[in-house]
């Protein structure tokens, strides 16, 4: 009798699994078989098998996105992007990934122009030729995201807002709450700063950042892309209109400021931080408010000066 019940249970488990053979963390994946197996095309005739119980590594996501853009496939399936969506191809290239989805230290975007990246796949050196050497992949140890919430949300209880943000991140991206080290709120600019630090964990914070960027700027990468990133404070949902991501590497980047060119929708600014890691590479994915811009420009100049000093002293 007991074994019969077990069989029944097994059968129903199998049935649900077959029904749910989808990749929750990647809507462009194709899945089939039993056990369910999901793959995504990342280049002509190249399919990458995915572990859908976790977030998909950023390197694979970028490859898939480049492939889809090349083939004229939608990179934002699910119809119309949100009102706040805009085209953002800057910073995107077709990366070389290790078998486990980690970025290779040297990237050439299928061309003969190469550069070195950090573990978030962000360029941290000047561009060079095919003979450029990148000795190792420098770890991005800290990521600061600046979330700007939409107007009309009146958030008076900062403590509640903070815990709602942490809860939303932990649940949505399946990360440990120790990863979120700080949440700050500036009511006037509607900005929430969220610090993610790698610490002792093995989590790839850059991947979390990439999912967040897509969640806020375009459409979620999750299978159910109508489920928004929307922390709930006093049963009111907070929605966001913009996100900026700052990357802090374990070692300062080595590019010269002059060679950093501003893209149409993206500007790269290097900010000097007096604390810990030294330098922050900042991606601004749309025009900043003037005041913030001046502040950054100030800091950029500082860095420029430091680098000039270094150049003249070496
Ligand atoms: C990479 O190559 C693609 C296609 O050739 C191009 O559109 C894109 O701008 C390049 N990206 C970078 C960062 O060089
Ligand atoms: C996706 O999420 C939305 C909003 O939470 C929900 O209404 C909908 O039923 C979900 N769809 C699927 C297929 O799970
Ligand atoms: C807030 O979001 C939750 C899911 O995160 C949803 O179930 C609920 O309907 C939303 N509430 C409002 C008022 O939009």
mmCIF file of C-alpha atoms and ligand atoms in Angstrom:
data_model
loop_
_atom_site.group_PDB
_atom_site.id
_atom_site.type_symbol
_atom_site.label_atom_id
_atom_site.label_comp_id
_atom_site.label_asym_id
_atom_site.label_seq_id
_atom_site.Cartn_x
_atom_site.Cartn_y
_atom_site.Cartn_z
ATOM 1 C CA UNK A 1 0.000 0.000 0.000
ATOM 2 C CA UNK A 2 2.717 2.419 1.018
ATOM 3 C CA UNK A 3 4.719 1.818 -2.153
ATOM 4 C CA UNK A 4 1.598 2.483 -4.181
ATOM 5 C CA UNK A 5 1.220 5.878 -2.540
ATOM 6 C CA UNK A 6 4.882 6.646 -3.172
ATOM 7 C CA UNK A 7 4.425 5.712 -6.817
ATOM 8 C CA UNK A 8 1.422 7.958 -7.112
ATOM 9 C CA UNK A 9 3.335 10.821 -5.560
ATOM 10 C CA UNK A 10 6.278 10.194 -7.875
ATOM 11 C CA UNK A 11 3.989 10.150 -10.866
ATOM 12 C CA UNK A 12 2.425 13.438 -9.948
ATOM 13 C CA UNK A 13 5.846 14.991 -9.316
ATOM 14 C CA UNK A 14 6.955 13.857 -12.764
ATOM 15 C CA UNK A 15 3.807 15.302 -14.300
ATOM 16 C CA UNK A 16 4.324 18.721 -12.715
ATOM 17 C CA UNK A 17 7.977 18.750 -13.731
ATOM 18 C CA UNK A 18 7.120 18.002 -17.330
ATOM 19 C CA UNK A 19 4.505 20.730 -17.266
ATOM 20 C CA UNK A 20 6.960 23.212 -15.809
ATOM 21 C CA UNK A 21 9.827 22.475 -18.124
ATOM 22 C CA UNK A 22 10.753 26.125 -18.461
ATOM 23 C CA UNK A 23 13.790 28.100 -17.400
ATOM 24 C CA UNK A 24 12.615 30.426 -14.652
ATOM 25 C CA UNK A 25 15.752 32.545 -14.759
ATOM 26 C CA UNK A 26 15.958 32.933 -18.552
ATOM 27 C CA UNK A 27 12.992 33.589 -20.789
ATOM 28 C CA UNK A 28 14.873 33.052 -24.075
ATOM 29 C CA UNK A 29 15.905 29.495 -23.182
ATOM 30 C CA UNK A 30 14.393 26.496 -24.918
ATOM 31 C CA UNK A 31 13.693 23.574 -22.659
ATOM 32 C CA UNK A 32 12.620 19.980 -23.155
ATOM 33 C CA UNK A 33 13.156 16.413 -22.053
ATOM 34 C CA UNK A 34 12.793 14.590 -18.817
ATOM 35 C CA UNK A 35 14.556 15.570 -16.698
ATOM 36 C CA UNK A 36 13.981 19.013 -18.077
ATOM 37 C CA UNK A 37 17.012 20.480 -19.803
ATOM 38 C CA UNK A 38 17.306 24.097 -20.936
ATOM 39 C CA UNK A 39 19.607 25.655 -23.488
ATOM 40 C CA UNK A 40 20.214 29.013 -25.018
ATOM 41 C CA UNK A 41 21.862 29.856 -28.322
ATOM 42 C CA UNK A 42 24.910 32.040 -27.762
ATOM 43 C CA UNK A 43 26.450 31.903 -31.253
ATOM 44 C CA UNK A 44 25.767 30.233 -34.614
ATOM 45 C CA UNK A 45 25.368 26.508 -33.914
ATOM 46 C CA UNK A 46 26.430 26.997 -30.297
ATOM 47 C CA UNK A 47 24.000 26.186 -27.540
ATOM 48 C CA UNK A 48 24.829 26.664 -23.882
ATOM 49 C CA UNK A 49 23.202 24.376 -21.316
ATOM 50 C CA UNK A 50 21.779 26.398 -18.446
ATOM 51 C CA UNK A 51 21.348 25.803 -14.726
ATOM 52 C CA UNK A 52 17.954 27.385 -14.325
ATOM 53 C CA UNK A 53 17.781 27.008 -10.549
ATOM 54 C CA UNK A 54 20.226 29.906 -10.401
ATOM 55 C CA UNK A 55 20.711 33.227 -12.163
ATOM 56 C CA UNK A 56 22.426 32.701 -15.520
ATOM 57 C CA UNK A 57 25.994 34.096 -15.581
ATOM 58 C CA UNK A 58 26.206 37.577 -17.087
ATOM 59 C CA UNK A 59 28.752 36.454 -19.686
ATOM 60 C CA UNK A 60 26.279 33.949 -21.190
ATOM 61 C CA UNK A 61 23.484 36.529 -21.035
ATOM 62 C CA UNK A 62 25.547 39.080 -22.923
ATOM 63 C CA UNK A 63 26.490 36.518 -25.566
ATOM 64 C CA UNK A 64 22.864 35.515 -26.006
ATOM 65 C CA UNK A 65 21.834 39.140 -26.242
ATOM 66 C CA UNK A 66 24.441 39.883 -28.922
ATOM 67 C CA UNK A 67 23.395 36.805 -30.849
ATOM 68 C CA UNK A 68 19.745 37.788 -30.725
ATOM 69 C CA UNK A 69 20.515 41.354 -31.756
ATOM 70 C CA UNK A 70 22.545 40.053 -34.718
ATOM 71 C CA UNK A 71 19.696 37.770 -35.804
ATOM 72 C CA UNK A 72 17.137 40.502 -35.435
ATOM 73 C CA UNK A 73 15.450 38.532 -32.676
ATOM 74 C CA UNK A 74 13.794 40.446 -29.957
ATOM 75 C CA UNK A 75 15.914 40.978 -26.900
ATOM 76 C CA UNK A 76 12.855 42.038 -25.028
ATOM 77 C CA UNK A 77 10.245 39.418 -25.717
ATOM 78 C CA UNK A 78 6.917 40.024 -24.113
ATOM 79 C CA UNK A 79 5.921 42.854 -26.396
ATOM 80 C CA UNK A 80 6.261 46.502 -25.725
ATOM 81 C CA UNK A 81 8.949 47.626 -23.348
ATOM 82 C CA UNK A 82 7.924 49.816 -20.458
ATOM 83 C CA UNK A 83 7.411 53.541 -20.794
ATOM 84 C CA UNK A 84 10.850 54.125 -19.382
ATOM 85 C CA UNK A 85 12.627 51.740 -21.702
ATOM 86 C CA UNK A 86 15.273 52.985 -24.046
ATOM 87 C CA UNK A 87 17.803 51.371 -26.306
ATOM 88 C CA UNK A 88 20.943 50.547 -24.441
ATOM 89 C CA UNK A 89 23.592 48.776 -26.453
ATOM 90 C CA UNK A 90 26.509 50.596 -25.017
ATOM 91 C CA UNK A 91 28.850 48.472 -23.017
ATOM 92 C CA UNK A 92 27.438 45.395 -24.691
ATOM 93 C CA UNK A 93 29.780 43.249 -26.749
ATOM 94 C CA UNK A 94 30.031 39.607 -27.666
ATOM 95 C CA UNK A 95 32.141 38.275 -24.800
ATOM 96 C CA UNK A 96 34.356 35.201 -24.524
ATOM 97 C CA UNK A 97 33.230 33.090 -21.586
ATOM 98 C CA UNK A 98 34.856 30.246 -19.678
ATOM 99 C CA UNK A 99 32.895 26.994 -19.630
ATOM 100 C CA UNK A 100 31.378 27.983 -16.263
ATOM 101 C CA UNK A 101 30.202 31.369 -17.493
ATOM 102 C CA UNK A 102 33.004 33.472 -16.040
ATOM 103 C CA UNK A 103 34.323 36.232 -18.307
ATOM 104 C CA UNK A 104 37.736 35.671 -19.853
ATOM 105 C CA UNK A 105 40.123 38.416 -18.763
ATOM 106 C CA UNK A 106 40.791 39.465 -22.353
ATOM 107 C CA UNK A 107 37.932 40.409 -24.653
ATOM 108 C CA UNK A 108 38.062 41.275 -28.352
ATOM 109 C CA UNK A 109 34.384 41.354 -29.416
ATOM 110 C CA UNK A 110 35.224 39.221 -32.503
ATOM 111 C CA UNK A 111 37.526 41.946 -33.740
ATOM 112 C CA UNK A 112 41.235 42.678 -33.587
ATOM 113 C CA UNK A 113 40.734 45.303 -30.925
ATOM 114 C CA UNK A 114 41.050 43.882 -27.438
ATOM 115 C CA UNK A 115 40.824 45.046 -23.852
ATOM 116 C CA UNK A 116 40.925 43.582 -20.350
ATOM 117 C CA UNK A 117 37.787 43.278 -18.242
ATOM 118 C CA UNK A 118 36.905 42.715 -14.592
ATOM 119 C CA UNK A 119 34.728 39.848 -13.377
ATOM 120 C CA UNK A 120 31.672 41.928 -14.315
ATOM 121 C CA UNK A 121 32.880 41.983 -17.924
ATOM 122 C CA UNK A 122 33.482 45.731 -17.773
ATOM 123 C CA UNK A 123 36.516 47.160 -19.540
ATOM 124 C CA UNK A 124 39.252 48.247 -17.147
ATOM 125 C CA UNK A 125 42.180 48.943 -19.472
ATOM 126 C CA UNK A 126 42.818 50.857 -22.660
ATOM 127 C CA UNK A 127 42.050 49.056 -25.868
ATOM 128 C CA UNK A 128 44.916 47.346 -27.657
ATOM 129 C CA UNK A 129 45.659 44.861 -30.392
ATOM 130 C CA UNK A 130 45.307 41.083 -30.435
ATOM 131 C CA UNK A 131 48.663 40.824 -28.657
ATOM 132 C CA UNK A 132 47.371 42.684 -25.589
ATOM 133 C CA UNK A 133 48.112 40.800 -22.364
ATOM 134 C CA UNK A 134 45.594 40.483 -19.556
ATOM 135 C CA UNK A 135 47.310 38.607 -16.798
ATOM 136 C CA UNK A 136 44.295 37.725 -14.721
ATOM 137 C CA UNK A 137 40.648 38.455 -14.263
ATOM 138 C CA UNK A 138 40.333 41.169 -11.626
ATOM 139 C CA UNK A 139 37.450 40.581 -9.257
ATOM 140 C CA UNK A 140 34.613 43.063 -8.896
ATOM 141 C CA UNK A 141 34.157 42.964 -5.141
ATOM 142 C CA UNK A 142 31.584 45.621 -4.629
ATOM 143 C CA UNK A 143 28.724 46.975 -6.645
ATOM 144 C CA UNK A 144 26.687 49.991 -5.788
ATOM 145 C CA UNK A 145 23.364 50.386 -7.473
ATOM 146 C CA UNK A 146 21.489 53.653 -7.409
ATOM 147 C CA UNK A 147 17.815 53.094 -7.857
ATOM 148 C CA UNK A 148 15.584 56.023 -8.615
ATOM 149 C CA UNK A 149 11.991 55.398 -7.721
ATOM 150 C CA UNK A 150 9.092 56.842 -9.659
ATOM 151 C CA UNK A 151 7.333 60.000 -8.658
ATOM 152 C CA UNK A 152 4.221 59.923 -6.566
ATOM 153 C CA UNK A 153 5.490 57.314 -4.159
ATOM 154 C CA UNK A 154 5.640 58.830 -0.743
ATOM 155 C CA UNK A 155 8.133 56.920 1.321
ATOM 156 C CA UNK A 156 8.305 58.242 4.821
ATOM 157 C CA UNK A 157 9.470 55.251 6.725
ATOM 158 C CA UNK A 158 13.079 54.756 5.766
ATOM 159 C CA UNK A 159 13.564 51.673 7.897
ATOM 160 C CA UNK A 160 10.610 49.952 6.237
ATOM 161 C CA UNK A 161 11.849 50.936 2.807
ATOM 162 C CA UNK A 162 15.272 49.491 3.522
ATOM 163 C CA UNK A 163 13.981 46.173 4.722
ATOM 164 C CA UNK A 164 11.586 45.973 1.772
ATOM 165 C CA UNK A 165 14.470 46.507 -0.647
ATOM 166 C CA UNK A 166 16.606 43.856 1.009
ATOM 167 C CA UNK A 167 13.695 41.423 1.042
ATOM 168 C CA UNK A 168 12.910 42.022 -2.641
ATOM 169 C CA UNK A 169 16.536 41.484 -3.678
ATOM 170 C CA UNK A 170 16.973 38.372 -1.566
ATOM 171 C CA UNK A 171 13.790 36.785 -2.866
ATOM 172 C CA UNK A 172 14.016 37.786 -6.487
ATOM 173 C CA UNK A 173 17.677 36.990 -7.108
ATOM 174 C CA UNK A 174 17.977 34.142 -4.579
ATOM 175 C CA UNK A 175 20.897 35.684 -2.763
ATOM 176 C CA UNK A 176 21.858 35.715 0.891
ATOM 177 C CA UNK A 177 20.914 38.909 2.744
ATOM 178 C CA UNK A 178 24.557 39.280 3.839
ATOM 179 C CA UNK A 179 25.242 40.317 0.236
ATOM 180 C CA UNK A 180 23.317 43.556 0.723
ATOM 181 C CA UNK A 181 25.599 45.505 3.007
ATOM 182 C CA UNK A 182 23.945 48.889 2.965
ATOM 183 C CA UNK A 183 20.805 50.672 1.843
ATOM 184 C CA UNK A 184 20.604 54.465 1.917
ATOM 185 C CA UNK A 185 17.725 56.675 0.927
ATOM 186 C CA UNK A 186 17.727 60.233 -0.303
ATOM 187 C CA UNK A 187 14.142 61.423 -0.412
ATOM 188 C CA UNK A 188 14.760 64.612 -2.386
ATOM 189 C CA UNK A 189 16.412 62.921 -5.328
ATOM 190 C CA UNK A 190 14.199 59.807 -4.966
ATOM 191 C CA UNK A 191 17.373 57.764 -4.923
ATOM 192 C CA UNK A 192 18.021 54.558 -3.059
ATOM 193 C CA UNK A 193 21.613 53.393 -2.846
ATOM 194 C CA UNK A 194 22.082 49.678 -2.487
ATOM 195 C CA UNK A 195 25.512 48.216 -1.806
ATOM 196 C CA UNK A 196 26.165 44.631 -2.798
ATOM 197 C CA UNK A 197 29.421 43.149 -1.607
ATOM 198 C CA UNK A 198 30.789 39.795 -2.504
ATOM 199 C CA UNK A 199 32.343 39.209 0.932
ATOM 200 C CA UNK A 200 32.853 35.563 1.730
ATOM 201 C CA UNK A 201 30.040 34.468 -0.566
ATOM 202 C CA UNK A 202 30.513 32.837 -3.897
ATOM 203 C CA UNK A 203 27.796 34.887 -5.551
ATOM 204 C CA UNK A 204 28.545 36.692 -8.767
ATOM 205 C CA UNK A 205 27.313 40.174 -7.882
ATOM 206 C CA UNK A 206 27.740 41.355 -11.483
ATOM 207 C CA UNK A 207 25.129 38.841 -12.585
ATOM 208 C CA UNK A 208 22.733 40.116 -9.915
ATOM 209 C CA UNK A 209 23.425 43.643 -11.176
ATOM 210 C CA UNK A 210 22.706 42.659 -14.765
ATOM 211 C CA UNK A 211 19.348 41.134 -13.845
ATOM 212 C CA UNK A 212 18.523 44.274 -11.872
ATOM 213 C CA UNK A 213 19.440 46.529 -14.756
ATOM 214 C CA UNK A 214 17.207 44.599 -17.118
ATOM 215 C CA UNK A 215 14.439 44.476 -14.527
ATOM 216 C CA UNK A 216 14.414 48.235 -14.240
ATOM 217 C CA UNK A 217 15.440 49.512 -17.649
ATOM 218 C CA UNK A 218 13.946 47.056 -20.112
ATOM 219 C CA UNK A 219 12.005 43.954 -19.167
ATOM 220 C CA UNK A 220 12.884 41.195 -16.713
ATOM 221 C CA UNK A 221 15.033 38.322 -18.008
ATOM 222 C CA UNK A 222 12.988 35.909 -15.920
ATOM 223 C CA UNK A 223 10.610 33.487 -17.582
ATOM 224 C CA UNK A 224 7.698 35.419 -16.194
ATOM 225 C CA UNK A 225 8.696 38.854 -17.339
ATOM 226 C CA UNK A 226 5.496 40.474 -16.223
ATOM 227 C CA UNK A 227 6.530 39.983 -12.620
ATOM 228 C CA UNK A 228 8.273 43.245 -11.828
ATOM 229 C CA UNK A 229 10.997 44.092 -9.351
ATOM 230 C CA UNK A 230 8.758 45.941 -6.989
ATOM 231 C CA UNK A 231 9.459 45.985 -3.254
ATOM 232 C CA UNK A 232 6.376 46.419 -1.190
ATOM 233 C CA UNK A 233 6.243 49.026 1.590
ATOM 234 C CA UNK A 234 3.061 49.173 3.655
ATOM 235 C CA UNK A 235 1.303 47.254 0.887
ATOM 236 C CA UNK A 236 2.305 49.896 -1.638
ATOM 237 C CA UNK A 237 4.578 48.751 -4.466
ATOM 238 C CA UNK A 238 7.620 50.836 -5.197
ATOM 239 C CA UNK A 239 8.550 51.044 -8.879
ATOM 240 C CA UNK A 240 11.720 52.424 -10.389
ATOM 241 C CA UNK A 241 12.553 54.550 -13.379
ATOM 242 C CA UNK A 242 16.304 54.312 -13.507
ATOM 243 C CA UNK A 243 19.302 52.438 -12.221
ATOM 244 C CA UNK A 244 22.980 53.291 -12.227
ATOM 245 C CA UNK A 245 25.559 50.689 -11.421
ATOM 246 C CA UNK A 246 28.973 51.414 -9.978
ATOM 247 C CA UNK A 247 31.565 48.680 -10.073
ATOM 248 C CA UNK A 248 34.430 48.548 -7.597
ATOM 249 C CA UNK A 249 37.283 46.209 -8.447
ATOM 250 C CA UNK A 250 39.823 44.656 -6.134
ATOM 251 C CA UNK A 251 42.470 46.599 -8.067
ATOM 252 C CA UNK A 252 42.204 50.037 -9.657
ATOM 253 C CA UNK A 253 41.625 50.050 -13.414
ATOM 254 C CA UNK A 254 44.489 51.199 -15.607
ATOM 255 C CA UNK A 255 42.934 53.132 -18.452
ATOM 256 C CA UNK A 256 43.849 56.675 -19.279
ATOM 257 C CA UNK A 257 40.937 59.060 -19.080
ATOM 258 C CA UNK A 258 41.440 60.520 -22.528
ATOM 259 C CA UNK A 259 40.718 57.254 -24.230
ATOM 260 C CA UNK A 260 37.384 56.872 -22.520
ATOM 261 C CA UNK A 261 34.840 57.964 -25.047
ATOM 262 C CA UNK A 262 31.277 58.749 -24.214
ATOM 263 C CA UNK A 263 28.702 56.730 -26.073
ATOM 264 C CA UNK A 264 25.372 58.014 -27.201
ATOM 265 C CA UNK A 265 23.459 56.804 -24.202
ATOM 266 C CA UNK A 266 26.270 55.778 -21.917
ATOM 267 C CA UNK A 267 29.039 57.689 -20.318
ATOM 268 C CA UNK A 268 31.817 56.102 -18.362
ATOM 269 C CA UNK A 269 33.165 58.080 -15.496
ATOM 270 C CA UNK A 270 35.818 57.029 -13.076
ATOM 271 C CA UNK A 271 35.234 58.194 -9.562
ATOM 272 C CA UNK A 272 37.877 58.366 -6.892
ATOM 273 C CA UNK A 273 36.773 56.789 -3.660
ATOM 274 C CA UNK A 274 38.776 57.457 -0.580
ATOM 275 C CA UNK A 275 37.615 54.180 0.893
ATOM 276 C CA UNK A 276 38.791 50.601 0.479
ATOM 277 C CA UNK A 277 39.086 49.575 -3.079
ATOM 278 C CA UNK A 278 40.251 52.717 -4.743
ATOM 279 C CA UNK A 279 38.356 53.211 -7.934
ATOM 280 C CA UNK A 280 34.845 52.895 -9.129
ATOM 281 C CA UNK A 281 33.855 52.557 -12.722
ATOM 282 C CA UNK A 282 30.513 54.112 -13.218
ATOM 283 C CA UNK A 283 28.110 53.431 -15.990
ATOM 284 C CA UNK A 284 25.630 56.137 -16.556
ATOM 285 C CA UNK A 285 22.976 54.798 -18.770
ATOM 286 C CA UNK A 286 21.268 58.027 -19.452
ATOM 287 C CA UNK A 287 21.873 61.664 -18.959
ATOM 288 C CA UNK A 288 22.445 62.532 -15.361
ATOM 289 C CA UNK A 289 21.001 65.374 -13.414
ATOM 290 C CA UNK A 290 23.222 68.367 -13.755
ATOM 291 C CA UNK A 291 24.274 68.539 -10.137
ATOM 292 C CA UNK A 292 25.337 64.930 -10.056
ATOM 293 C CA UNK A 293 27.188 65.457 -13.293
ATOM 294 C CA UNK A 294 29.187 68.367 -11.929
ATOM 295 C CA UNK A 295 30.100 66.385 -8.909
ATOM 296 C CA UNK A 296 31.347 63.488 -11.021
ATOM 297 C CA UNK A 297 33.195 65.799 -13.371
ATOM 298 C CA UNK A 298 34.982 67.206 -10.367
ATOM 299 C CA UNK A 299 36.051 63.777 -9.263
ATOM 300 C CA UNK A 300 37.068 62.835 -12.764
ATOM 301 C CA UNK A 301 39.352 65.813 -12.936
ATOM 302 C CA UNK A 302 40.918 64.750 -9.696
ATOM 303 C CA UNK A 303 41.673 61.368 -11.153
ATOM 304 C CA UNK A 304 42.997 62.889 -14.318
ATOM 305 C CA UNK A 305 45.433 64.839 -12.216
ATOM 306 C CA UNK A 306 46.483 61.800 -10.237
ATOM 307 C CA UNK A 307 47.120 59.937 -13.444
ATOM 308 C CA UNK A 308 49.114 62.773 -14.924
ATOM 309 C CA UNK A 309 51.241 62.776 -11.809
ATOM 310 C CA UNK A 310 51.761 59.085 -12.106
ATOM 311 C CA UNK A 311 52.715 59.453 -15.743
ATOM 312 C CA UNK A 312 55.224 62.180 -15.081
ATOM 313 C CA UNK A 313 56.741 60.398 -12.104
ATOM 314 C CA UNK A 314 57.194 57.124 -13.952
HETATM 315 C C1 LIG B 1 31.108 44.814 -30.538
HETATM 316 O O1 LIG B 1 30.796 44.493 -31.875
HETATM 317 C C2 LIG B 1 29.490 44.849 -32.249
HETATM 318 C C3 LIG B 1 29.215 44.297 -33.629
HETATM 319 O O2 LIG B 1 30.336 44.332 -34.433
HETATM 320 C C4 LIG B 1 29.352 46.356 -32.191
HETATM 321 O O3 LIG B 1 28.069 46.747 -32.568
HETATM 322 C C5 LIG B 1 29.615 46.804 -30.758
HETATM 323 O O4 LIG B 1 29.563 48.197 -30.664
HETATM 324 C C6 LIG B 1 30.965 46.304 -30.286
HETATM 325 N N1 LIG B 1 31.083 46.623 -28.876
HETATM 326 C C7 LIG B 1 32.197 47.114 -28.320
HETATM 327 C C8 LIG B 1 32.136 47.433 -26.875
HETATM 328 O O5 LIG B 1 33.227 47.297 -28.944
HETATM 329 C C1 LIG B 2 3.441 36.038 -14.031
HETATM 330 O O1 LIG B 2 3.377 37.004 -13.007
HETATM 331 C C2 LIG B 2 2.181 37.766 -12.989
HETATM 332 C C3 LIG B 2 2.314 38.876 -11.965
HETATM 333 O O2 LIG B 2 2.792 38.423 -10.743
HETATM 334 C C4 LIG B 2 1.019 36.806 -12.714
HETATM 335 O O3 LIG B 2 -0.184 37.522 -12.711
HETATM 336 C C5 LIG B 2 0.993 35.735 -13.788
HETATM 337 O O4 LIG B 2 0.022 34.768 -13.498
HETATM 338 C C6 LIG B 2 2.348 35.021 -13.909
HETATM 339 N N1 LIG B 2 2.341 34.159 -15.069
HETATM 340 C C7 LIG B 2 2.852 32.920 -15.077
HETATM 341 C C8 LIG B 2 2.802 32.192 -16.361
HETATM 342 O O5 LIG B 2 3.337 32.406 -14.076
HETATM 343 C C1 LIG B 3 2.207 44.707 -5.628
HETATM 344 O O1 LIG B 3 3.012 43.632 -6.079
HETATM 345 C C2 LIG B 3 2.518 42.334 -5.742
HETATM 346 C C3 LIG B 3 3.487 41.299 -6.237
HETATM 347 O O2 LIG B 3 4.781 41.684 -6.003
HETATM 348 C C4 LIG B 3 1.153 42.143 -6.368
HETATM 349 O O3 LIG B 3 0.640 40.885 -5.979
HETATM 350 C C5 LIG B 3 0.218 43.265 -5.948
HETATM 351 O O4 LIG B 3 -0.989 43.142 -6.655
HETATM 352 C C6 LIG B 3 0.811 44.626 -6.236
HETATM 353 N N1 LIG B 3 -0.024 45.669 -5.689
HETATM 354 C C7 LIG B 3 -0.342 46.782 -6.337
HETATM 355 C C8 LIG B 3 -1.210 47.754 -5.594
HETATM 356 O O5 LIG B 3 0.024 46.995 -7.481
#
